[in-house]
Amino acid sequence: MNRRQLLMGAAMAPAAARQVETVRRKWTGTVERLNLRHTWTTVMSSSQFRETLYLRFEQDGITGRGEGAGIVRYGETAQKGLDLLHANGGWIAERDPWQYVRVMQDVFTKIEGNYAFKAAVDIALLDWVSQRASVPLWKFFGLDRADAAKSTFSIGIDKAEVIRQKVKEAEPYPILKIKVGLDNDEEVIAAVRSVTKKPLRVDANEGFKTKEQAVEKINWLESQGAISIEQPMKADNLEDMNWIRKRVHIPVIADEACLHPADIPRLAPHFDGVNVKVDKCGGLLEARRMIEMARALKLETMIGCMISSSVAITAAAQLSPLVDHADLDGNLLIANDRYEGVQIVDGKMVLSERPGLGLVERKG
Ligand code: MG
């Protein structure tokens, strides 16, 4: 080696060293179409498929997976989430995933709204760090999977004949969740009761028109075996809630009214419980904060979901040991789930001992 080659080599060395030191991190995303087993009808909409955002975070040969189901009501779509990844993936990839709390704080500061996108980032980071730590995420969170709550199975609004069929398919689930709030509530409940005596959690999705109607409906639903009622009135209608609660006996749970941690103290005087959803609040860190706040305020806690694959459902299920009730069946409503994750055995969420979310990709 001559002097010139030696100098060239010396000049090259720091650059090469820098490259070795640069950790290779990669964020990628896709929009996935989830086909529903049955047409899904609630007060809000009717549909045959949903689109969700899938995110992958790769580093050190480990892939963290995240999913977010954008809620149309808040102007969110999977495609918007993917566009946000393209716009923000660069700076997020520069950040150390072990500092996931700070990373998520920055995601919340820099990006307005789009909570399902934020949820997908949060889930992928937490899946990655817990896989890297070789522990299941529930253990990483300091929880015991033996405490995992029981989950309801949801029956969408439909014709009596289809409802009876859906209830029969829901045989393994000891508690059903029934959507009401349309004109055919009596028909829906009669169809359910013609085939099962199981307890029902009833969700009106803001469907009752007046406080008087709400009281009449809720007391009738109680006589039909309802054990709770979700969001009877519009999300912003808090003034009628106390009037209603004085006249009914079953717990009234906030869902559409309850999106973020700051909502909880405001809702606490008006509801008996809250339904926390990872897609509404922007991730497991926020969802956990909401659950802890609700518990501190002596509210019943439920963790719910949107229609999603096993990625998002298994993520939400990691928090199920912290709540009174789980409503995590969004993956059971779709026909093309690409992953296997949390299982439901005798109605109880069963979390995997595998590291991270413990997801297994299905073959084919
Ligand atoms: Mg609901």
Coordinates of N, CA and C in Angstrom, one line a residue, residues 190-357:
A190 N -86.1 -10.2 20.2 CA -86.9 -11.4 20.1 C -86.2 -12.5 19.4
A191 N -85.5 -12.2 18.3 CA -84.8 -13.2 17.5 C -83.6 -13.8 18.4
V192 N -82.9 -12.9 19.1 CA -81.8 -13.4 20.0 C -82.4 -14.3 21.1
R193 N -83.5 -13.9 21.7 CA -84.0 -14.6 22.8 C -84.7 -15.9 22.4
S194 N -85.0 -16.0 21.1 CA -85.6 -17.3 20.6 C -84.6 -18.4 20.5
V195 N -83.3 -18.0 20.6 CA -82.2 -19.1 20.5 C -81.2 -19.1 21.7
T196 N -81.3 -18.1 22.6 CA -80.3 -18.1 23.7 C -80.8 -17.3 24.9
K197 N -80.3 -17.8 26.1 CA -80.6 -17.1 27.3 C -79.4 -16.3 27.9
K198 N -78.4 -16.2 27.0 CA -77.1 -15.6 27.5 C -77.3 -14.1 27.9
P199 N -76.5 -13.7 28.9 CA -76.6 -12.2 29.2 C -76.2 -11.4 28.0
L200 N -76.8 -10.2 27.9 CA -76.5 -9.3 26.7 C -75.9 -8.0 27.2
R201 N -74.9 -7.6 26.5 CA -74.5 -6.2 26.6 C -75.0 -5.5 25.4
V202 N -75.8 -4.4 25.6 CA -76.5 -3.8 24.5 C -75.8 -2.4 24.2
D203 N -75.7 -2.2 22.9 CA -75.0 -1.0 22.4 C -76.0 -0.2 21.5
A204 N -76.4 1.0 21.9 CA -77.3 1.8 21.1 C -76.6 2.7 20.1
N205 N -75.3 2.8 20.2 CA -74.6 3.7 19.3 C -75.3 5.1 19.1
E206 N -75.7 5.7 20.2 CA -76.3 7.0 20.2 C -77.7 7.0 19.6
G207 N -78.3 5.8 19.4 CA -79.5 5.7 18.6 C -80.8 6.2 19.3
F208 N -80.9 6.4 20.6 CA -82.2 6.7 21.2 C -82.4 8.3 21.0
K209 N -83.7 8.6 20.7 CA -84.0 10.0 20.3 C -84.2 10.9 21.4
T210 N -84.9 10.4 22.5 CA -85.1 11.3 23.6 C -84.8 10.6 24.9
K211 N -84.6 11.4 26.0 CA -84.3 10.7 27.3 C -85.4 9.8 27.8
E212 N -86.7 10.2 27.5 CA -87.8 9.3 27.9 C -87.8 8.0 27.1
Q213 N -87.5 8.1 25.8 CA -87.4 6.9 25.0 C -86.2 6.0 25.5
A214 N -85.1 6.6 25.9 CA -84.0 5.9 26.4 C -84.3 5.1 27.6
V215 N -85.0 5.8 28.6 CA -85.4 5.1 29.8 C -86.3 3.9 29.5
E216 N -87.3 4.2 28.7 CA -88.2 3.1 28.4 C -87.5 1.9 27.7
K217 N -86.6 2.2 26.8 CA -85.9 1.1 26.1 C -85.0 0.4 27.0
I218 N -84.2 1.2 27.8 CA -83.2 0.5 28.7 C -83.9 -0.4 29.7
N219 N -85.0 0.1 30.3 CA -85.7 -0.8 31.3 C -86.3 -2.0 30.6
W220 N -86.8 -1.8 29.4 CA -87.3 -3.0 28.6 C -86.2 -4.0 28.3
L221 N -85.0 -3.4 27.9 CA -83.9 -4.3 27.6 C -83.4 -5.0 28.8
E222 N -83.4 -4.4 30.0 CA -83.1 -5.0 31.2 C -84.0 -6.2 31.5
S223 N -85.3 -6.0 31.2 CA -86.3 -7.1 31.4 C -86.0 -8.3 30.4
Q224 N -85.2 -8.0 29.3 CA -84.9 -9.0 28.3 C -83.5 -9.6 28.6
G225 N -82.9 -9.2 29.8 CA -81.6 -9.8 30.1 C -80.4 -9.0 29.8
A226 N -80.6 -7.7 29.5 CA -79.4 -6.8 29.2 C -78.7 -6.5 30.5
I227 N -77.4 -6.6 30.5 CA -76.6 -6.3 31.8 C -75.9 -5.0 31.7
S228 N -75.9 -4.3 30.6 CA -75.3 -3.0 30.5 C -75.8 -2.4 29.2
I229 N -75.8 -1.0 29.1 CA -76.2 -0.3 27.9 C -75.1 0.7 27.5
E230 N -74.7 0.7 26.2 CA -73.7 1.5 25.8 C -74.2 2.7 25.0
Q231 N -73.7 3.9 25.3 CA -74.0 5.1 24.6 C -75.5 5.2 24.1
P232 N -76.4 5.4 25.0 CA -77.8 5.5 24.6 C -78.1 6.8 23.8
M233 N -77.4 7.9 24.2 CA -77.7 9.2 23.6 C -76.5 9.7 22.8
K234 N -76.7 10.8 22.1 CA -75.6 11.4 21.3 C -74.4 11.7 22.2
A235 N -73.2 11.6 21.6 CA -71.9 11.7 22.3 C -71.9 13.0 23.2
D236 N -72.4 14.1 22.6 CA -72.3 15.4 23.3 C -73.4 15.7 24.3
N237 N -74.3 14.7 24.4 CA -75.5 14.9 25.3 C -75.1 14.3 26.7
L238 N -74.6 15.2 27.5 CA -74.3 14.8 28.9 C -75.4 15.1 29.8
E239 N -76.2 16.2 29.5 CA -77.1 16.7 30.5 C -78.3 15.7 30.7
D240 N -78.6 14.9 29.7 CA -79.7 13.9 29.9 C -79.2 12.7 30.6
M241 N -77.9 12.5 30.7 CA -77.4 11.2 31.2 C -77.8 10.9 32.7
N242 N -77.7 12.0 33.5 CA -78.0 11.7 34.9 C -79.5 11.5 35.1
W243 N -80.3 12.2 34.4 CA -81.8 12.0 34.4 C -82.1 10.5 34.1
I244 N -81.4 10.0 33.0 CA -81.6 8.6 32.6 C -81.1 7.7 33.6
R245 N -79.9 7.9 34.2 CA -79.3 7.0 35.1 C -80.1 6.8 36.4
K246 N -80.8 7.9 36.8 CA -81.7 7.8 38.0 C -82.9 6.9 37.8
R247 N -83.2 6.6 36.5 CA -84.4 5.8 36.2 C -84.2 4.5 35.6
V248 N -82.9 4.1 35.6 CA -82.5 2.7 35.1 C -81.6 2.0 36.1
H249 N -81.5 0.7 35.9 CA -80.7 -0.1 37.0 C -79.4 -0.6 36.4
I250 N -79.3 -0.8 35.1 CA -78.1 -1.4 34.6 C -77.0 -0.3 34.3
P251 N -75.8 -0.6 34.3 CA -74.7 0.4 34.1 C -74.8 1.0 32.7
V252 N -74.6 2.3 32.6 CA -74.6 3.0 31.3 C -73.1 3.3 31.0
I253 N -72.7 2.8 29.8 CA -71.3 2.9 29.4 C -71.1 4.0 28.3
A254 N -70.1 4.8 28.4 CA -69.8 5.8 27.4 C -68.9 5.2 26.3
D255 N -69.2 5.3 25.1 CA -68.3 4.9 24.0 C -68.0 6.1 23.1
E256 N -68.9 6.4 22.2 CA -68.7 7.6 21.3 C -68.3 8.8 22.1
A257 N -68.8 9.0 23.3 CA -68.4 10.2 24.1 C -67.0 10.1 24.7
C258 N -66.4 9.0 24.6 CA -65.1 8.8 25.3 C -64.0 8.4 24.3
L259 N -63.2 9.4 24.0 CA -62.2 9.2 23.0 C -60.8 9.2 23.6
H260 N -60.5 10.2 24.4 CA -59.2 10.5 24.9 C -59.1 10.5 26.4
P261 N -57.9 10.5 27.0 CA -57.8 10.5 28.4 C -58.5 11.7 29.0
A262 N -58.4 12.9 28.4 CA -59.0 14.1 29.0 C -60.5 14.0 29.1
D263 N -61.2 13.1 28.3 CA -62.6 12.9 28.4 C -63.1 12.3 29.7
I264 N -62.2 11.5 30.3 CA -62.7 10.6 31.4 C -63.2 11.4 32.6
P265 N -62.4 12.4 33.1 CA -62.9 13.1 34.3 C -64.2 13.9 34.0
R266 N -64.4 14.3 32.7 CA -65.6 15.1 32.3 C -66.8 14.1 32.3
L267 N -66.5 12.8 31.9 CA -67.6 11.9 31.8 C -68.0 11.2 33.1
A268 N -67.0 11.2 34.0 CA -67.2 10.4 35.2 C -68.5 10.7 36.0
P269 N -69.0 11.9 36.1 CA -70.2 12.1 36.8 C -71.5 11.7 36.1
H270 N -71.3 11.4 34.8 CA -72.5 11.1 33.9 C -72.7 9.7 33.5
F271 N -71.7 8.9 33.7 CA -71.7 7.5 33.2 C -71.2 6.5 34.3
D272 N -71.6 5.2 34.2 CA -71.1 4.2 35.1 C -69.8 3.6 34.7
G273 N -69.5 3.8 33.3 CA -68.3 3.1 32.8 C -67.9 3.7 31.5
V274 N -66.7 3.3 31.0 CA -66.2 3.8 29.7 C -65.7 2.6 28.9
N275 N -65.9 2.8 27.5 CA -65.4 1.8 26.6 C -64.2 2.5 25.9
V276 N -63.0 1.9 26.2 CA -61.7 2.5 25.7 C -61.3 1.7 24.5
K277 N -61.0 2.5 23.4 CA -60.6 1.8 22.1 C -59.3 2.4 21.7
V278 N -58.4 1.5 21.3 CA -57.0 1.9 20.9 C -57.0 2.7 19.7
D279 N -58.0 2.5 18.7 CA -58.1 3.3 17.5 C -58.6 4.7 17.8
K280 N -59.4 4.8 18.8 CA -60.0 6.1 19.1 C -58.9 7.0 19.8
C281 N -58.1 6.4 20.7 CA -57.2 7.3 21.5 C -55.8 7.4 20.9
G282 N -55.4 6.4 20.1 CA -54.1 6.6 19.4 C -53.0 5.7 20.0
G283 N -53.4 4.5 20.5 CA -52.4 3.5 20.9 C -52.6 2.9 22.3
L284 N -51.7 1.9 22.6 CA -51.8 1.2 23.8 C -51.4 2.1 25.0
L285 N -50.5 3.0 24.8 CA -50.0 3.8 25.9 C -51.1 4.8 26.3
E286 N -51.9 5.4 25.4 CA -53.0 6.2 25.7 C -54.1 5.4 26.3
A287 N -54.4 4.2 25.7 CA -55.5 3.4 26.2 C -55.2 3.0 27.6
R288 N -54.0 2.7 28.0 CA -53.7 2.3 29.3 C -53.9 3.5 30.3
R289 N -53.5 4.7 29.8 CA -53.7 5.9 30.6 C -55.2 6.1 30.9
M290 N -56.0 5.8 29.9 CA -57.4 6.0 30.0 C -58.0 5.0 31.0
I291 N -57.5 3.7 30.9 CA -58.0 2.7 31.8 C -57.7 3.0 33.3
E292 N -56.4 3.5 33.5 CA -56.0 3.8 34.8 C -56.8 5.0 35.4
M293 N -57.1 6.0 34.6 CA -57.8 7.1 35.0 C -59.3 6.7 35.4
A294 N -59.9 5.9 34.5 CA -61.2 5.4 34.8 C -61.3 4.6 36.1
R295 N -60.3 3.8 36.3 CA -60.3 3.0 37.5 C -60.2 3.9 38.7
A296 N -59.3 4.9 38.6 CA -59.1 5.8 39.7 C -60.4 6.5 40.1
L297 N -61.2 6.8 39.0 CA -62.5 7.5 39.2 C -63.7 6.5 39.5
K298 N -63.3 5.2 39.7 CA -64.3 4.2 40.1 C -65.3 3.9 39.0
L299 N -64.9 4.1 37.8 CA -65.7 3.7 36.6 C -65.5 2.3 36.2
E300 N -66.5 1.6 35.7 CA -66.3 0.3 35.1 C -65.5 0.5 33.8
T301 N -64.6 -0.4 33.5 CA -63.8 -0.3 32.3 C -64.0 -1.4 31.3
M302 N -64.1 -1.0 30.1 CA -64.3 -2.0 29.0 C -63.2 -1.6 28.0
I303 N -62.6 -2.6 27.4 CA -61.7 -2.3 26.2 C -62.4 -2.9 25.0
G304 N -62.6 -2.0 24.0 CA -63.4 -2.4 22.8 C -62.5 -2.3 21.6
C305 N -63.1 -2.4 20.4 CA -62.3 -2.5 19.2 C -63.1 -2.0 18.0
M306 N -62.4 -1.8 16.9 CA -63.1 -1.6 15.6 C -63.0 -3.0 14.9
I307 N -63.5 -3.0 13.7 CA -63.3 -4.3 12.9 C -61.9 -4.2 12.4
S308 N -61.1 -5.2 12.8 CA -59.7 -5.2 12.5 C -59.3 -6.7 12.4
S309 N -58.0 -6.9 12.0 CA -57.5 -8.2 12.0 C -56.9 -8.5 13.4
S310 N -56.3 -9.7 13.5 CA -55.7 -10.1 14.8 C -54.6 -9.3 15.3
V311 N -54.0 -8.4 14.4 CA -52.9 -7.6 14.9 C -53.4 -6.6 15.9
A312 N -54.4 -5.8 15.5 CA -55.0 -4.8 16.4 C -55.7 -5.4 17.6
I313 N -56.4 -6.5 17.3 CA -57.2 -7.1 18.4 C -56.3 -7.7 19.5
T314 N -55.2 -8.4 19.0 CA -54.2 -9.0 19.9 C -53.5 -7.9 20.7
A315 N -53.3 -6.7 20.1 CA -52.6 -5.6 20.7 C -53.6 -5.1 21.9
A316 N -54.8 -4.9 21.6 CA -55.8 -4.4 22.6 C -55.9 -5.4 23.7
A317 N -55.9 -6.7 23.4 CA -56.0 -7.7 24.3 C -54.9 -7.7 25.4
Q318 N -53.7 -7.2 25.0 CA -52.6 -7.1 26.0 C -53.0 -6.3 27.2
L319 N -54.0 -5.4 27.1 CA -54.5 -4.6 28.2 C -55.7 -5.2 28.9
S320 N -56.2 -6.4 28.4 CA -57.4 -6.9 28.9 C -57.3 -7.4 30.4
P321 N -56.0 -7.7 30.9 CA -56.0 -8.0 32.4 C -56.3 -6.7 33.2
L322 N -56.3 -5.5 32.6 CA -56.6 -4.3 33.4 C -58.0 -3.9 33.5
V323 N -58.9 -4.5 32.7 CA -60.3 -4.0 32.5 C -61.3 -5.0 33.1
D324 N -62.5 -4.5 33.3 CA -63.6 -5.3 33.8 C -64.2 -6.2 32.7
H325 N -64.3 -5.6 31.5 CA -64.9 -6.3 30.4 C -64.1 -6.1 29.1
A326 N -64.0 -7.1 28.3 CA -63.4 -7.0 27.0 C -64.5 -7.1 25.9
D327 N -64.3 -6.3 24.9 CA -65.2 -6.4 23.7 C -64.4 -6.5 22.5
L328 N -63.6 -7.6 22.4 CA -62.6 -7.7 21.4 C -62.8 -8.8 20.4
D329 N -63.8 -8.6 19.5 CA -64.2 -9.6 18.6 C -64.0 -9.2 17.2
G330 N -63.4 -8.0 16.9 CA -63.4 -7.5 15.6 C -62.7 -8.4 14.6
N331 N -61.8 -9.2 15.0 CA -61.1 -10.2 14.1 C -62.0 -11.4 13.8
L332 N -63.0 -11.6 14.7 CA -63.8 -12.8 14.5 C -64.9 -12.5 13.4
L333 N -65.0 -11.2 13.1 CA -66.1 -10.8 12.2 C -65.6 -10.8 10.8
I334 N -64.3 -11.0 10.6 CA -63.7 -11.0 9.2 C -63.3 -12.4 8.7
A335 N -63.3 -12.5 7.4 CA -63.1 -13.8 6.7 C -61.7 -14.0 6.3
N336 N -60.9 -13.0 6.3 CA -59.5 -13.1 5.7 C -58.5 -12.6 6.7
D337 N -58.5 -13.0 7.9 CA -57.5 -12.6 8.9 C -56.2 -13.2 8.6
R338 N -55.1 -12.4 8.4 CA -53.8 -12.9 8.0 C -53.0 -13.4 9.1
Y339 N -53.5 -13.1 10.3 CA -52.7 -13.5 11.5 C -53.5 -14.3 12.5
E340 N -52.8 -15.1 13.3 CA -53.3 -15.7 14.5 C -52.7 -15.0 15.7
G341 N -53.5 -14.7 16.6 CA -53.0 -14.0 17.8 C -53.8 -14.4 19.0
V342 N -54.4 -13.5 19.8 CA -55.1 -13.8 21.0 C -56.3 -14.8 20.6
Q343 N -56.5 -15.7 21.5 CA -57.6 -16.7 21.3 C -58.7 -16.4 22.3
I344 N -59.9 -16.9 22.1 CA -60.9 -16.8 23.1 C -61.3 -18.2 23.4
V345 N -61.2 -18.6 24.7 CA -61.5 -19.9 25.1 C -62.6 -19.8 26.3
D346 N -63.7 -20.4 26.1 CA -64.8 -20.2 27.0 C -65.1 -18.7 27.3
G347 N -65.0 -17.9 26.3 CA -65.3 -16.5 26.4 C -64.1 -15.7 27.0
K348 N -63.1 -16.3 27.5 CA -62.0 -15.6 28.1 C -60.8 -15.3 27.1
M349 N -60.3 -14.1 27.1 CA -59.2 -13.8 26.3 C -58.0 -14.6 26.7
V350 N -57.3 -15.4 25.8 CA -56.1 -16.2 26.2 C -55.0 -15.6 25.4
L351 N -54.0 -15.0 26.2 CA -52.9 -14.3 25.6 C -51.7 -15.3 25.4
S352 N -51.0 -15.1 24.4 CA -49.9 -16.0 24.1 C -48.7 -15.8 25.0
E353 N -47.8 -16.8 25.2 CA -46.6 -16.7 25.9 C -45.4 -16.3 24.9
R354 N -45.7 -16.2 23.6 CA -44.7 -15.8 22.7 C -44.3 -14.4 22.8
P355 N -43.1 -14.0 22.5 CA -42.7 -12.6 22.7 C -43.5 -11.6 21.9
G356 N -43.5 -10.4 22.3 CA -44.3 -9.3 21.6 C -45.8 -9.6 21.6
L357 N -46.4 -9.3 20.5 CA -47.8 -9.6 20.4 C -48.0 -11.1 20.2

